[in-house]
C-alpha positions as semicolon CSV with decimal commas, in nm:
position;residue;x (nm);y (nm);z (nm)
1;L;0,024;0,070;-0,020
2;C;0,090;0,352;-0,071
3;S;0,134;0,580;0,231
4;I;-0,018;0,943;0,193
5;F;0,006;1,085;0,483
6;R;0,296;0,993;0,707
7;S;0,339;1,219;1,018
8;K;0,606;1,152;1,222
9;Y;0,657;1,283;1,564
10;F;0,867;1,251;1,842
11;F;0,810;1,295;2,205
12;C;1,079;1,425;2,526
13;C;0,925;1,563;2,846
14;D;1,043;1,790;3,031
15;F;1,095;1,661;3,391
16;F;1,125;1,883;3,682
17;F;1,329;1,735;4,008
18;N;1,273;1,903;4,340
19;D;1,529;1,802;4,591
20;T;1,425;1,864;4,925
21;A;1,752;1,855;5,085
22;T;1,924;2,108;4,890
23;T;1,608;2,318;4,760
24;E;1,777;2,298;4,389
25;I;1,530;2,232;4,122
26;Y;1,716;2,009;3,798
27;T;1,582;2,060;3,508
28;L;1,606;1,747;3,251
29;S;1,510;1,891;2,911
30;L;1,543;1,792;2,524
31;H;1,937;1,899;2,516
32;D;2,017;1,667;2,828
33;A;1,728;1,431;2,818
34;L;1,784;1,063;2,926
35;P;1,686;0,810;2,618
36;I;1,467;0,665;2,879
37;W;1,264;1,017;2,848
38;E;1,223;1,015;2,461
39;D;1,034;0,814;2,203
40;W;0,921;0,837;1,820
41;G;0,582;0,749;1,684
42;A;0,443;0,737;1,336
43;V;0,079;0,707;1,189
44;E;-0,019;0,676;0,798
45;I;-0,299;0,656;0,619
46;N;-0,260;0,462;0,299
47;L;-0,443;0,517;0,011
48;D;-0,702;0,242;0,073
49;G;-0,816;0,423;0,380
50;T;-0,634;0,234;0,634
51;A;-0,396;0,314;0,889
52;T;-0,072;0,195;0,991
53;V;0,064;0,268;1,351
54;F;0,472;0,279;1,398
55;S;0,599;0,237;1,723
56;A;0,947;0,197;1,792
57;G;0,894;0,012;2,169
58;V;0,850;-0,352;2,147
59;S;0,550;-0,447;2,377
60;H;0,672;-0,742;2,597
61;G;0,305;-0,787;2,764
62;H;0,206;-0,398;2,748
63;S;0,002;-0,420;2,507
64;H;0,085;-0,221;2,260
65;E;-0,032;-0,413;1,984
66;T;-0,389;-0,258;2,192
67;T;-0,360;0,052;2,322
68;F;-0,135;0,216;2,042
69;P;-0,411;0,168;1,793
70;Q;-0,680;0,251;1,997
71;L;-0,518;0,623;1,996
72;V;-0,527;0,616;1,632
73;S;-0,883;0,474;1,641
74;A;-0,989;0,759;1,903
75;I;-0,795;1,012;1,715
76;L;-0,914;0,930;1,364
77;K;-1,224;0,745;1,386
78;L;-1,124;0,487;1,255
79;P;-1,265;0,104;1,375
80;M;-1,001;-0,106;1,500
81;E;-0,971;-0,330;1,247
82;R;-0,878;-0,100;0,977
83;I;-0,531;0,001;1,205
84;S;-0,224;-0,220;1,160
85;F;0,043;-0,219;1,414
86;I;0,409;-0,246;1,321
87;Q;0,667;-0,234;1,653
88;G;1,046;-0,236;1,662
89;D;1,115;-0,248;1,321
90;T;1,451;-0,091;1,260
91;D;1,436;-0,041;0,882
92;S;1,109;0,207;0,919
93;I;1,133;0,348;1,309
94;P;1,471;0,558;1,365
95;R;1,492;0,539;1,696
96;S;1,373;0,465;2,111
97;G;1,377;0,505;2,409
98;G;1,328;0,150;2,507
99;T;1,049;-0,029;2,625
100;M;1,063;-0,072;3,012
101;G;0,843;-0,071;3,323
102;S;0,519;0,195;3,215
103;R;0,697;0,415;3,013
104;S;0,566;0,273;2,726
105;L;0,253;0,423;2,674
106;Q;0,328;0,735;2,862
107;I;0,642;0,820;2,662
108;A;0,548;0,619;2,294
109;G;0,155;0,639;2,336
110;S;0,222;1,039;2,363
111;A;0,446;1,027;2,041
112;I;0,225;0,850;1,851
113;L;-0,070;1,062;1,966
114;G;0,085;1,319;1,850
115;A;0,140;1,168;1,516
116;G;-0,246;1,056;1,486
117;E;-0,333;1,458;1,554
118;K;-0,110;1,571;1,301
119;V;-0,219;1,278;1,091
120;L;-0,607;1,426;1,128
121;H;-0,430;1,803;1,109
122;K;-0,295;1,706;0,751
123;A;-0,602;1,568;0,636
124;R;-0,816;1,887;0,682
125;T;-0,588;2,080;0,500
126;V;-0,591;1,881;0,235
127;F;-0,981;1,876;0,215
128;A;-1,016;2,201;0,296
129;F;-0,794;2,306;0,017
130;H;-0,938;2,079;-0,226
131;V;-1,307;2,239;-0,181
132;E;-1,183;2,571;-0,139
133;A;-1,309;2,603;0,182
134;A;-1,108;2,784;0,532
135;I;-0,943;2,543;0,749
136;D;-1,167;2,666;1,035
137;D;-1,488;2,560;0,889
138;V;-1,300;2,204;0,845
139;V;-1,397;1,943;1,043
140;Q;-1,411;1,578;1,162
141;F;-1,792;1,442;1,175
142;E;-1,883;1,137;1,445
143;D;-1,792;0,881;1,176
144;G;-1,460;0,993;1,054
145;R;-1,523;1,191;0,736
146;I;-1,401;1,509;0,732
147;G;-1,617;1,810;0,589
148;V;-1,748;2,157;0,599
149;A;-1,880;2,223;0,956
150;G;-2,319;2,201;0,894
151;V;-2,261;2,022;0,574
152;P;-2,188;1,665;0,603
153;T;-2,285;1,611;0,242
154;S;-1,942;1,739;0,159
155;A;-1,759;1,577;0,364
156;M;-1,510;1,282;0,222
157;T;-1,378;0,978;0,432
158;L;-0,964;0,941;0,461
159;A;-0,928;0,702;0,146
160;E;-1,118;0,988;-0,064
161;I;-0,865;1,214;0,130
162;A;-0,576;0,950;0,061
163;A;-0,663;0,957;-0,315
164;V;-0,643;1,358;-0,375
165;A;-0,383;1,419;-0,224
166;S;-0,163;1,096;-0,393
167;E;-0,185;1,339;-0,690
168;P;0,062;1,659;-0,598
169;S;-0,115;1,951;-0,799
170;N;-0,412;1,869;-0,527
171;L;-0,207;1,974;-0,170
172;P;-0,162;2,266;-0,072
């Protein structure tokens, strides 16, 4: 399948540690973060309207294969059976902080959530450009279709938007 939209999202937490013994505050930021606080995720929309979720972390009983697609299902309003999940594939996933403890959903899940939100925004943007509507007027309907607010007959599925986006002249 040809992927039309692919959003990658890098997530890094900013943690503030308060050492009560010395009352100094330590900041762990993007520049000096330990790899454990970083992760990467991606979401693709394919020409047939299915989605593929990529995670750097590998499930060891953490239920990634369920929870990560559930995040994308909730954002894109796609049924779970229309979402495939790829984990730990070093050909398609550039980096990870690893899978350990309870960090997977908080860190890798946040990366996948961010990627899903970016894909939804891209779909709205392509739709708006295609129908010459203002992006602020473009919404996602309860059934997952993207359309002009108040005009449900204008709505298109993700598969239809992917087909539009497959032609470069249809891109903003």
